[in-house]
Coordinates of C-alpha atoms in Angstrom, one line a residue:
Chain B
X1 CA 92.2 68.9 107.8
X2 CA 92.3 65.2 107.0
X3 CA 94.6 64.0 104.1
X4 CA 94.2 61.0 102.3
X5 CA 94.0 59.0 99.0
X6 CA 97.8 60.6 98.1
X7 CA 98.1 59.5 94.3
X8 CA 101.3 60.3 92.8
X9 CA 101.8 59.6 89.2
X10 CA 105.1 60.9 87.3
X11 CA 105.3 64.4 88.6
X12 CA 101.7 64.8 89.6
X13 CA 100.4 64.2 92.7
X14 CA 96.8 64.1 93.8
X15 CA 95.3 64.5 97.4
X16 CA 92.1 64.4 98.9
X17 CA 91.1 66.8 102.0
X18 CA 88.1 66.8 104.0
X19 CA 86.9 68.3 107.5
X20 CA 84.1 68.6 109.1
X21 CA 81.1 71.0 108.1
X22 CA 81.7 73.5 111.4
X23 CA 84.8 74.3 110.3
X24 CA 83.7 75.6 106.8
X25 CA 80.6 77.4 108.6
X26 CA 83.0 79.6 110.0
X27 CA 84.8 80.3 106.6
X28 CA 81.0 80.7 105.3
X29 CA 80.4 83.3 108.0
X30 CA 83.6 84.7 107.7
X31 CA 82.7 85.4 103.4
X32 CA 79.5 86.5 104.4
X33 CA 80.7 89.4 106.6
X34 CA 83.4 90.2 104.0
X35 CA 80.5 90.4 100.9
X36 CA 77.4 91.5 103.1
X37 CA 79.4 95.0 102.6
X38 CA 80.1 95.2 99.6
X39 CA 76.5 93.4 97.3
X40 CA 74.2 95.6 96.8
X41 CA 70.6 94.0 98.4
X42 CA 67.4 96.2 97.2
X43 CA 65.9 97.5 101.0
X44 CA 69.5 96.9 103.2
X45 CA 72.0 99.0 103.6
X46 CA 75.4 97.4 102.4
X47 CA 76.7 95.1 105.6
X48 CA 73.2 95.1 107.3
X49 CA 71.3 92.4 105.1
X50 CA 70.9 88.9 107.6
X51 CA 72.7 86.0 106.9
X52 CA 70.0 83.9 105.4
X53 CA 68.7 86.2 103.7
X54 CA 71.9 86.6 102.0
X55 CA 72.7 82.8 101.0
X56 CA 69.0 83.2 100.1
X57 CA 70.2 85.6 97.8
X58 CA 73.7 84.6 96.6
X59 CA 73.4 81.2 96.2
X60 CA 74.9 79.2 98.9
X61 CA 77.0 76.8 96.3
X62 CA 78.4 80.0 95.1
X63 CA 79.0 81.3 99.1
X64 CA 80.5 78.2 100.4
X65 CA 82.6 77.5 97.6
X66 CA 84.3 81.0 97.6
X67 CA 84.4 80.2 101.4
X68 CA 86.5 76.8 100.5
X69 CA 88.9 78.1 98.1
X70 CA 90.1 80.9 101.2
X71 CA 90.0 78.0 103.2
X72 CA 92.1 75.7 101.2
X73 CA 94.2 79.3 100.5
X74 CA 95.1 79.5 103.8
X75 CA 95.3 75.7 105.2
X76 CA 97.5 74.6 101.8
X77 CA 100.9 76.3 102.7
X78 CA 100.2 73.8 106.1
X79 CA 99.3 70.7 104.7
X80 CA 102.1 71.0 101.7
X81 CA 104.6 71.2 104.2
X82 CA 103.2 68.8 106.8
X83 CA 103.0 66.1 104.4
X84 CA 106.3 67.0 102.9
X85 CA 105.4 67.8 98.9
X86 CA 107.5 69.7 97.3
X87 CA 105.4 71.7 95.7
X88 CA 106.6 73.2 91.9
X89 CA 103.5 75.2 91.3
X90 CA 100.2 76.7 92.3
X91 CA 97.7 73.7 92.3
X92 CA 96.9 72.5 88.9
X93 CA 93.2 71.4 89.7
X94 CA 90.5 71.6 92.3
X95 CA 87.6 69.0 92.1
X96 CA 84.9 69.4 94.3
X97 CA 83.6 65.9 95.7
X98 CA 80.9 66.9 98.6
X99 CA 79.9 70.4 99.2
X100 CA 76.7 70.5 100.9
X101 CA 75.1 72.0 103.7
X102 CA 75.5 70.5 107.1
X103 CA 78.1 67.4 105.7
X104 CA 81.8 67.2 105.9
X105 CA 83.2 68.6 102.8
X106 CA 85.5 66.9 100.5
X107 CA 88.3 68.1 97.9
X108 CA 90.2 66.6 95.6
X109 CA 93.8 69.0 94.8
X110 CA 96.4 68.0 91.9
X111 CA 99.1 69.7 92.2
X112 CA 102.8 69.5 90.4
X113 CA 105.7 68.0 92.5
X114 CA 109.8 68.8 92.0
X115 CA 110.3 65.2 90.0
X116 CA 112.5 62.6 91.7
X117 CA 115.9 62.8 89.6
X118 CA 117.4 58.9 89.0
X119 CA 121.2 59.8 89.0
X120 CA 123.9 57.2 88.9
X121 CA 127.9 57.1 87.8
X122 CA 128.4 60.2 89.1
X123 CA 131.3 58.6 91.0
X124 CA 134.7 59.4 89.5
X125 CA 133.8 61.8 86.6
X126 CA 136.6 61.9 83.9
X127 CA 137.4 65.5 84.2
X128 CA 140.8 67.6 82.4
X129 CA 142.1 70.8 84.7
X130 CA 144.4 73.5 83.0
X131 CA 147.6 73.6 84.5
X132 CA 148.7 76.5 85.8
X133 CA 152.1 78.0 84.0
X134 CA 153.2 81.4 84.8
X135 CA 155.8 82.6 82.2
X136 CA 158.5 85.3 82.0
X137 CA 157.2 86.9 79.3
X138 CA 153.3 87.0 81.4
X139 CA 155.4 88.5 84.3
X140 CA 156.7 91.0 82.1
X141 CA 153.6 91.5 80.0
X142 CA 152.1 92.4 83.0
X143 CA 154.7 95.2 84.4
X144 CA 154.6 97.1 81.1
X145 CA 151.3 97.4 80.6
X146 CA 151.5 99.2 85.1
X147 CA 154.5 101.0 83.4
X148 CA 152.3 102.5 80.8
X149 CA 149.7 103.7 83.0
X150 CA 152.3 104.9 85.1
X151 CA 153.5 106.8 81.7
X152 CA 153.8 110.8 81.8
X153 CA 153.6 113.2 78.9
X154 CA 155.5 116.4 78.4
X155 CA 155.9 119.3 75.8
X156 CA 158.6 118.9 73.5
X157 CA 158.9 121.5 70.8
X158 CA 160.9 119.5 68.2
X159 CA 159.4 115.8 68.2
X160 CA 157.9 114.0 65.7
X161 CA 154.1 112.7 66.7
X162 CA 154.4 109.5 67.3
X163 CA 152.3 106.4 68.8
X164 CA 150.9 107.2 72.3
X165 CA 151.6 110.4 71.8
X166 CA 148.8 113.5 73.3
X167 CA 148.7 116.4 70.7
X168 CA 146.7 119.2 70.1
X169 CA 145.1 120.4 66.9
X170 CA 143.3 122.5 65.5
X171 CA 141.0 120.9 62.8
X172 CA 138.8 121.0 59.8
X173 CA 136.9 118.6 58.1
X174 CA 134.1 118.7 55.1
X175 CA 132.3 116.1 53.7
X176 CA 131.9 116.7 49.9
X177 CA 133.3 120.3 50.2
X178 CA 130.8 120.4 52.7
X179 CA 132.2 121.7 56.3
X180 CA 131.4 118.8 59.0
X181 CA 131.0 120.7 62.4
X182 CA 131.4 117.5 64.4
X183 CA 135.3 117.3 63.7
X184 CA 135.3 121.2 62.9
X185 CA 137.5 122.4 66.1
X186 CA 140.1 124.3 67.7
X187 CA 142.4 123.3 70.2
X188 CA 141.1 119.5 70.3
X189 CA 143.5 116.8 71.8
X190 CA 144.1 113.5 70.9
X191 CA 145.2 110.9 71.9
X192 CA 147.3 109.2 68.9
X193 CA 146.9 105.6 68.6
X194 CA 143.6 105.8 70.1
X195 CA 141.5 105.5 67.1
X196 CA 139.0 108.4 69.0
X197 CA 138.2 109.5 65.1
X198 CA 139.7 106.9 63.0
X199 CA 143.0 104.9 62.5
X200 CA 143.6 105.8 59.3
X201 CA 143.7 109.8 60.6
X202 CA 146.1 108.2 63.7
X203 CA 148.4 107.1 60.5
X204 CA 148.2 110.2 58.8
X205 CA 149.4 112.2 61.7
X206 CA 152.3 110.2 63.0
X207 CA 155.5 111.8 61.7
X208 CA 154.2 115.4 61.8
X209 CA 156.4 118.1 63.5
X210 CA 155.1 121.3 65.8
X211 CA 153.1 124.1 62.9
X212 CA 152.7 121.4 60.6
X213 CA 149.4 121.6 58.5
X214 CA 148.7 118.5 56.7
X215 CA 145.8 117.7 54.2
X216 CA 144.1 114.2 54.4
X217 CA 141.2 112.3 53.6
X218 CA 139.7 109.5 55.4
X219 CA 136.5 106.9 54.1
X220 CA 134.7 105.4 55.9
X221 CA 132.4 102.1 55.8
X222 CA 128.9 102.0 55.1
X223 CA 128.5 99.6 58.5
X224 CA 129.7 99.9 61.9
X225 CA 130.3 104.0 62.2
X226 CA 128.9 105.3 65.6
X227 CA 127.7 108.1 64.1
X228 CA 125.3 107.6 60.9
X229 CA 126.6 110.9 58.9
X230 CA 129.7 109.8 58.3
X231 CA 128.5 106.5 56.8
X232 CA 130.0 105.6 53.9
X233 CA 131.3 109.2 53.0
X234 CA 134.7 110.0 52.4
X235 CA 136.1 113.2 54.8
X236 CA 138.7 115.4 54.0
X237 CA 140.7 116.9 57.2
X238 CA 142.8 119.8 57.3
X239 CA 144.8 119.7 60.4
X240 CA 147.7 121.7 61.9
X241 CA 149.5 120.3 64.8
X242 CA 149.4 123.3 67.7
X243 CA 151.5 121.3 70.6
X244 CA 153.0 117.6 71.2
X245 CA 153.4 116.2 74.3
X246 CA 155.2 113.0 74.3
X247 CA 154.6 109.7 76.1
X248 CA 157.6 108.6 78.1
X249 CA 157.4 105.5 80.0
X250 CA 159.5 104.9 83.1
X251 CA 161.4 102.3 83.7
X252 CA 161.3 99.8 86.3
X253 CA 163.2 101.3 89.4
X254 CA 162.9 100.9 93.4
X255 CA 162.2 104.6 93.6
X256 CA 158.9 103.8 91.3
X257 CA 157.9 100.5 93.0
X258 CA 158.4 102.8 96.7
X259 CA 156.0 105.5 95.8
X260 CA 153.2 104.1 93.6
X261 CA 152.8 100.2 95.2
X262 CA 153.1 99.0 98.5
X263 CA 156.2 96.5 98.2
X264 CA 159.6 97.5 99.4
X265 CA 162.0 96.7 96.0
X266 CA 161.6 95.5 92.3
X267 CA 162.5 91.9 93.3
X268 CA 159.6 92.1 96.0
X269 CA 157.1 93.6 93.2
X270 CA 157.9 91.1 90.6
X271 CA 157.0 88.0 92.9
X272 CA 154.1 89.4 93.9
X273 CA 152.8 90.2 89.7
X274 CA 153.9 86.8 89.5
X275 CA 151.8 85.6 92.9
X276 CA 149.0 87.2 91.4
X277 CA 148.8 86.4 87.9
X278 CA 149.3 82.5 89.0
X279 CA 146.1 83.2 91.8
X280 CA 144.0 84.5 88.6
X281 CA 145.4 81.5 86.4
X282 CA 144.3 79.1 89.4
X283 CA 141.0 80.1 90.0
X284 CA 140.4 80.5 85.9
X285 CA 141.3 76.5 85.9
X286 CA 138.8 75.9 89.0
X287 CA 136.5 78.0 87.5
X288 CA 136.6 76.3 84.4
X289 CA 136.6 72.7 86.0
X290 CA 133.6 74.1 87.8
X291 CA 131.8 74.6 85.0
X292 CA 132.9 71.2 83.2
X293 CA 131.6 69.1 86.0
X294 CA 128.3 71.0 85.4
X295 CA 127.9 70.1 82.4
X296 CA 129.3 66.4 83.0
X297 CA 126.8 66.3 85.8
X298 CA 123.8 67.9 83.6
X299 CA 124.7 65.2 80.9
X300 CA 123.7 62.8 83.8
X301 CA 120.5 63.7 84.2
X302 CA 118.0 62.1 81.2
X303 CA 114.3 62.6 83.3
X304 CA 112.2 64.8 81.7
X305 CA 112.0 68.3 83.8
X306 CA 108.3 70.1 84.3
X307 CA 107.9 72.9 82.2
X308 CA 107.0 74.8 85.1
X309 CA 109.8 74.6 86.6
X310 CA 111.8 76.0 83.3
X311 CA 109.2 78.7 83.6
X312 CA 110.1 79.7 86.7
X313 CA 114.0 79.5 86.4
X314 CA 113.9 81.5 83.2
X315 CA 111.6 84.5 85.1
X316 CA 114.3 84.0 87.9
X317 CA 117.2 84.8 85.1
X318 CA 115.4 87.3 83.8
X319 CA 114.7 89.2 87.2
X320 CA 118.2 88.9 87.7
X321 CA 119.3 90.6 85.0
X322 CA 116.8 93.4 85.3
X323 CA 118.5 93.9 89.0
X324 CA 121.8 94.0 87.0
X325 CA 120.8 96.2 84.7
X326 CA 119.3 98.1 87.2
X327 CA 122.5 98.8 88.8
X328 CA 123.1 100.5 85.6
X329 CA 120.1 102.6 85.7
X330 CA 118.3 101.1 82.9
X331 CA 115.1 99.1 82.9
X332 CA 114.3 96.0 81.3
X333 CA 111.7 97.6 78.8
X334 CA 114.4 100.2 77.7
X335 CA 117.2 97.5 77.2
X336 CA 115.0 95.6 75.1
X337 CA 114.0 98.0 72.8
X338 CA 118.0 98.8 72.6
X339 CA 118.7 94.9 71.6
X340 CA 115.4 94.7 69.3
X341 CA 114.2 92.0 71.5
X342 CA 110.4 90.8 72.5
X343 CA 109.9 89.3 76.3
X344 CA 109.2 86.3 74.8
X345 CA 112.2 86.6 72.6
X346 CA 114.6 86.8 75.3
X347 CA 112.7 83.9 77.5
X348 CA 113.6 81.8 74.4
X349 CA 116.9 82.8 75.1
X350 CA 116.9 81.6 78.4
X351 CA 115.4 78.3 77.5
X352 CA 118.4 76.3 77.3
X353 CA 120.4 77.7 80.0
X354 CA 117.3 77.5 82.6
X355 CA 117.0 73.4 81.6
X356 CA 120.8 73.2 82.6
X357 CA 120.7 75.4 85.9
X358 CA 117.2 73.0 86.8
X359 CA 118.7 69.6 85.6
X360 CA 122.2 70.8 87.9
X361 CA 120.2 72.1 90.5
X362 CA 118.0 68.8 90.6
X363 CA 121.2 66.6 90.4
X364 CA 123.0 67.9 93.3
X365 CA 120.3 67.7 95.4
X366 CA 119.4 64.3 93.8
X367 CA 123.6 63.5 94.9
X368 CA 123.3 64.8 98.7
X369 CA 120.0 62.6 99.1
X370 CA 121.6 59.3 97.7
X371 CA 125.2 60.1 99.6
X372 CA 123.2 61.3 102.8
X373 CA 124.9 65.1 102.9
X374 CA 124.1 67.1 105.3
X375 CA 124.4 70.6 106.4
X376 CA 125.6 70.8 110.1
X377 CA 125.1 73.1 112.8
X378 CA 128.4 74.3 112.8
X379 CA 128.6 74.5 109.2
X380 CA 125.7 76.7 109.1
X381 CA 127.3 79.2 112.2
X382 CA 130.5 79.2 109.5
X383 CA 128.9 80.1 106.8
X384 CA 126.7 82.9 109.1
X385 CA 129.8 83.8 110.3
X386 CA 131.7 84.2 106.6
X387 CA 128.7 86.2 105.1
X388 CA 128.6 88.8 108.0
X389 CA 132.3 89.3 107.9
X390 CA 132.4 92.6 106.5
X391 CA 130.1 93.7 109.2
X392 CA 131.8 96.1 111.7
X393 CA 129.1 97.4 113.3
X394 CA 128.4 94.9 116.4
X395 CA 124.7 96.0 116.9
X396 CA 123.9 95.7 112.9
X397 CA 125.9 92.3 112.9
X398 CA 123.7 91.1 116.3
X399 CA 120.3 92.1 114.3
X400 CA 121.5 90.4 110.5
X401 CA 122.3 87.1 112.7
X402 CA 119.0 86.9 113.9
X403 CA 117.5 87.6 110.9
X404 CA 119.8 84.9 109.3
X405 CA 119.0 82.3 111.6
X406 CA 115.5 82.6 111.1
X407 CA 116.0 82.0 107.2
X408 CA 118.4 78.6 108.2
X409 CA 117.1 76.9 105.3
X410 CA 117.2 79.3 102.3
X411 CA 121.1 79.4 103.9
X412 CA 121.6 76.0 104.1
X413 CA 120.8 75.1 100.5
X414 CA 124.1 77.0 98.9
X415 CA 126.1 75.7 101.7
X416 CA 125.2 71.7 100.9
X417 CA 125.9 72.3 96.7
X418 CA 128.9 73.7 97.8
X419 CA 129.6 70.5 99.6
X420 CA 128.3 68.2 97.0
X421 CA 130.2 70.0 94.2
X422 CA 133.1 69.5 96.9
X423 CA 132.6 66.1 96.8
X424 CA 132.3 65.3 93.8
X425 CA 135.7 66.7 92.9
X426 CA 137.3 65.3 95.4
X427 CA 136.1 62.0 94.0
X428 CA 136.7 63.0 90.1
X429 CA 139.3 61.5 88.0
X430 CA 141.1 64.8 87.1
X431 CA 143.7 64.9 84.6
X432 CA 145.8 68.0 84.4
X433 CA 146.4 69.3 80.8
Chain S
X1 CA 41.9 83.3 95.7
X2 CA 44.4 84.0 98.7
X3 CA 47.0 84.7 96.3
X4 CA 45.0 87.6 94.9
X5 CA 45.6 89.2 98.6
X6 CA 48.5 88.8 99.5
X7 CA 51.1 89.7 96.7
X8 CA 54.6 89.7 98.3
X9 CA 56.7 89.2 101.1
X10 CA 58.3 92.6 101.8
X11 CA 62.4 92.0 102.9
X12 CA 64.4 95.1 104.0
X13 CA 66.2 95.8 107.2
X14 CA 63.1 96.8 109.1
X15 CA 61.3 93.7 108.0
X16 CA 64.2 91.6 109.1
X17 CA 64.3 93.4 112.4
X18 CA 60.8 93.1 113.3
X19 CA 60.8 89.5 112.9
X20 CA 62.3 89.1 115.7
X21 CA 58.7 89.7 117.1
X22 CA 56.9 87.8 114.9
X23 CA 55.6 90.4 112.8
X24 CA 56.1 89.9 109.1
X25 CA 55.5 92.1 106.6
X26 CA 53.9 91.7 102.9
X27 CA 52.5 93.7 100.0
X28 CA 48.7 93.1 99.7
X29 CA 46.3 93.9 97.3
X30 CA 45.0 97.9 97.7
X31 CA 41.1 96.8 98.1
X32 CA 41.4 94.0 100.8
X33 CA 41.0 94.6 104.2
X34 CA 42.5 93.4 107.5
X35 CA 40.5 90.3 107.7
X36 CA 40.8 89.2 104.4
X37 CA 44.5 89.5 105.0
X38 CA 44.1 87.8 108.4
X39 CA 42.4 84.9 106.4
X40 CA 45.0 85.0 103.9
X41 CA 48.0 84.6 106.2
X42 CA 46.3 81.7 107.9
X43 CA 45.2 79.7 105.3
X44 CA 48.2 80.6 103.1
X45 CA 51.0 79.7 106.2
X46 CA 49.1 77.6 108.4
X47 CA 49.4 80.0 110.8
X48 CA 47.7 81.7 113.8
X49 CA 47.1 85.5 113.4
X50 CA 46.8 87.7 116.6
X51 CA 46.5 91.2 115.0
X52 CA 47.3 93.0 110.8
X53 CA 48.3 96.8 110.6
X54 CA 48.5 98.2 107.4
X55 CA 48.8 101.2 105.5
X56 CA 48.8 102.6 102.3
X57 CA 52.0 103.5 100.4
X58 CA 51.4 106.9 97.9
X59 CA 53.3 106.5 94.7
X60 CA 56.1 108.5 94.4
X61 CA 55.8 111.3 91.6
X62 CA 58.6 110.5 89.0
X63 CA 59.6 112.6 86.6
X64 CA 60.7 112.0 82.5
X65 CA 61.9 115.0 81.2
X66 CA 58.7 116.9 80.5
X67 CA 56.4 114.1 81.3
X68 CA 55.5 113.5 84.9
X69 CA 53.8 110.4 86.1
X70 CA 53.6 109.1 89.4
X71 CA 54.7 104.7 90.7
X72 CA 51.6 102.8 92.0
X73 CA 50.0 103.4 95.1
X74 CA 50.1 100.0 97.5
X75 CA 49.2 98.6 100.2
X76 CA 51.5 97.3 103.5
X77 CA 50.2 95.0 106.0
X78 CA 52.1 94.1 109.4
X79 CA 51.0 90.6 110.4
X80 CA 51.7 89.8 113.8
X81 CA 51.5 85.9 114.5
X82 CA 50.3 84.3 117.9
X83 CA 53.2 83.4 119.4
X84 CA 54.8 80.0 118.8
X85 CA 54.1 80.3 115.4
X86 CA 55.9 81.3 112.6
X87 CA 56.6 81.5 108.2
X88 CA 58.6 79.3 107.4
X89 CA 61.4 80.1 104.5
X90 CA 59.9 83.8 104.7
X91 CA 62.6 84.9 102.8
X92 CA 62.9 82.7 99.8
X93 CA 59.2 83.9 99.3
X94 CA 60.2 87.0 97.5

């Protein structure tokens, strides 16, 4: 198929396509075979009615243009890509310049194109980085909180509850002199300082011995109780303490740091909590500088971006969050109707945060054009490499490269923002805070 | 006048296949025999006739709830043409 007459204006481009008549005769023919079966033609048996006969019958404007359109359906992935558009949408409009029999036909397509992003000072972007400060007290912070779950409880007869504590109760509770079977049990633990029921009944049992019964009430708010009953009603409990086990929290010793981690002494342990908490302090800051350059580099961008292509990034946020609630085993529909949300509703949502990801995603490519980045070879073998990593099985890892290398491009594309966003770091102004 | 004899083109698969001899097929008028049809197809088609079958076509009885009735009678013709001849379009006649 000839192309000609390219027209591009703004984000629209406009193409004319013509061939000669033989090649849409076949098309026609091949139309004709598929419809011959299933029109219903008074004296023929569906799929036996003659050709003429059924352009006689049809129409043959009506034939050959249903022939073109599968035509164009199948030629236009070709000619998009041989003539390098890059294509946002499904053509906007088909204008039909010379269908006729026996003459090469003509078409006119319009079709939307990803807009050519102007992008400049993005050299040397002012950007601040949070410094990355361990402290003693973080350290510390951080060991009492693995001493705690490390924390054991056992049966003392004679201890006053206090917080942290497991005990077991039994319990009664009405509502207006009404019992309440919810909190109506025997035996029940808790866990005080939990706030399972309330804090205010946490309070009220701190201090209590082994057999004591105490007598309390507790209100609650008209807002914000998990279960409706108990809104805004006042319950009285009547609770006697049955058994106390009490929370004691080892301390810090090489026997502990042996058994339940994998370092050799306390001193060992420490500087790796400290090792760790500065890694998760590190990449917070990177992330965080990450995420400032976005925006410094989303700032940059002032053309106007197809709707479309909103459209399509706010379906692609929304399909990823239906695979992540998936993973949860809830559907979209059902998560909605738990928010209160419409579709529509939540696409508004997205609105904003789709113009960002297309205006980022636009500059970056916009920045390896004008800077002449390139994926190489090697680079794309590396990043094969790092994604099949976890791969033991050799025959599995031989079949995913293959399949990898045949999707280069769809690869590639991560690979070269990584690089740009690279670059453009390396060549930021960054303060440190 | 001609038009009075011959009334349609018939078109079905059997039509379409006997073409391929030259025979075409119509609907005539019930009281018009084979020359007038002969005539007919000549003058009507500028055409050269070598032979007309025909045969009549009994209405079917149909049936409406209580009331039976019964479709038209007709008349076929087979019109075989001398060979080198032929109706033109015969299709987009109907």
């Amino acid at each position: 198929m000839k192309v000609e007459n390219i027209k591009r204006q703004d984000n629209l481009v406009t193409f004319e396509v013509e061939d000669a008549y033989s090649v849409l005769d076949v098309a026609i023919d091949k139309k004709y075979r598929e419809l011959s079966k299933k029109v219903k033609i008074a004296g023929f048996r569906p799929g036996k009615v003659p050709k003429g006969h059924f352009i006689n019958y049809y129409g043959f404007e009506h034939l050959s243009y249903e022939a073109l359109i599968d035509l164009l359906n199948d030629a236009y992935p070709q000619l998009v890509d041989d003539h390098h558009f890059e294509v946002i949408d499904s053509p906007k409009d088909i204008q039909i310049i010379n269908l006729k029999e026996n003459e090469p036909f003509r078409v006119s397509i319009s079709v939307e194109v990803r807009p050519d992003i102007k992008i400049k000072n993005y050299k040397g972007l002012r950007l601040e980085k949070n410094a990355v400060k361990v402290s003693k007290e973080d350290v510390q912070q951080e060991i009492q909180s693995f001493l705690e779950e490390q924390s054991s409880f056992e049966e003392d007869e004679k201890a006053a509850i206090k917080d942290g504590d497991h005990v077991t109760v039994d319990m009664v509770a009405t509502i207006d002199g009404e019992p309440f079977e919810h909190w109506t049990k025997n035996e029940e633990e808790i866990k005080v300082g939990n706030s399972v029921i309330d804090k205010q009944f946490d309070e009220a049992l701190i201090g209590s011995r082994l057999g004591d019964r105490s007598t309390f009430s507790v209100s609650f708010p008209d807002e914000g109780t998990y279960n409706k009953e108990i809104a805004g009603k006042t319950v009285a409990f009547d609770v006697t303490v049955k058994m106390i086990r009490v929370k004691s929290v080892p301390k810090l010793e090489t026997d502990l740091v042996l058994s339940k981690t994998a370092f050799k002494s306390v001193d060992e342990y420490k500087k790796s909590v400290e090792e760790k908490l500065r890694t998760k302090q590190e990449t917070t800051a990177n992330n965080k500088l990450k995420e400032d350059l976005a925006n410094a580099i989303v700032d940059l961008v002032k053309d106007v971006i197809p709707e479309v292509m909103i459209k399509h990034e706010v379906e692609d946020m929304i399909r990823h969050m239906e695979n992540g609630l998936r993973q949860y085993n809830l559907q979209l529909t059902a998560y909605l109707s738990m928010t209160g949300k419409t579709l529509d509703e939540l696409r508004a949502d997205y609105h904003d945060e789709a113009i960002k990801s297309v205006k980022y995603n636009l500059a970056l490519d916009a920045i390896a054009k004008l800077e002449k980045m390139v994926v190489s070879e090697a680079e794309l073998q590396a990043e094969i490499d790092e994604q099949l990593k976890f791969e033991t099985d050799e025959e599995k890892k031989a079949i995913y490269r293959v399949r990898m290398e045949s999707m280069k491009d769809s690869i590639k594309e991560p690979v070269l923002k990584r690089k740009v966003v690279d670059w453009l770091l390396e060549n930021a102004k960054i303060k440190k805070k | 006048m001609y038009k009075n004899v011959i009334i349609k083109p018939i078109i079905t698969e059997k039509s379409s296949l006997i073409s391929a001899n030259n025979k075409y097929v119509f609907q005539v008028s019930t009281n018009v025999n084979k020359i007038e049809i002969r005539n007919a197809v000549e003058r009507l088609f500028n055409v050269k006739v070598t032979g007309v079958n025909t045969l009549n076509v009994r209405g079917k009885k149909k049936r409406l709830g209580r009331f039976e009735g019964v479709t038209a009678s007709w008349k076929k013709a087979v019109v075989t043409l001398k060979d080198g001849y032929k109706i033109e379009n015969f299709e987009k006649l109907a």
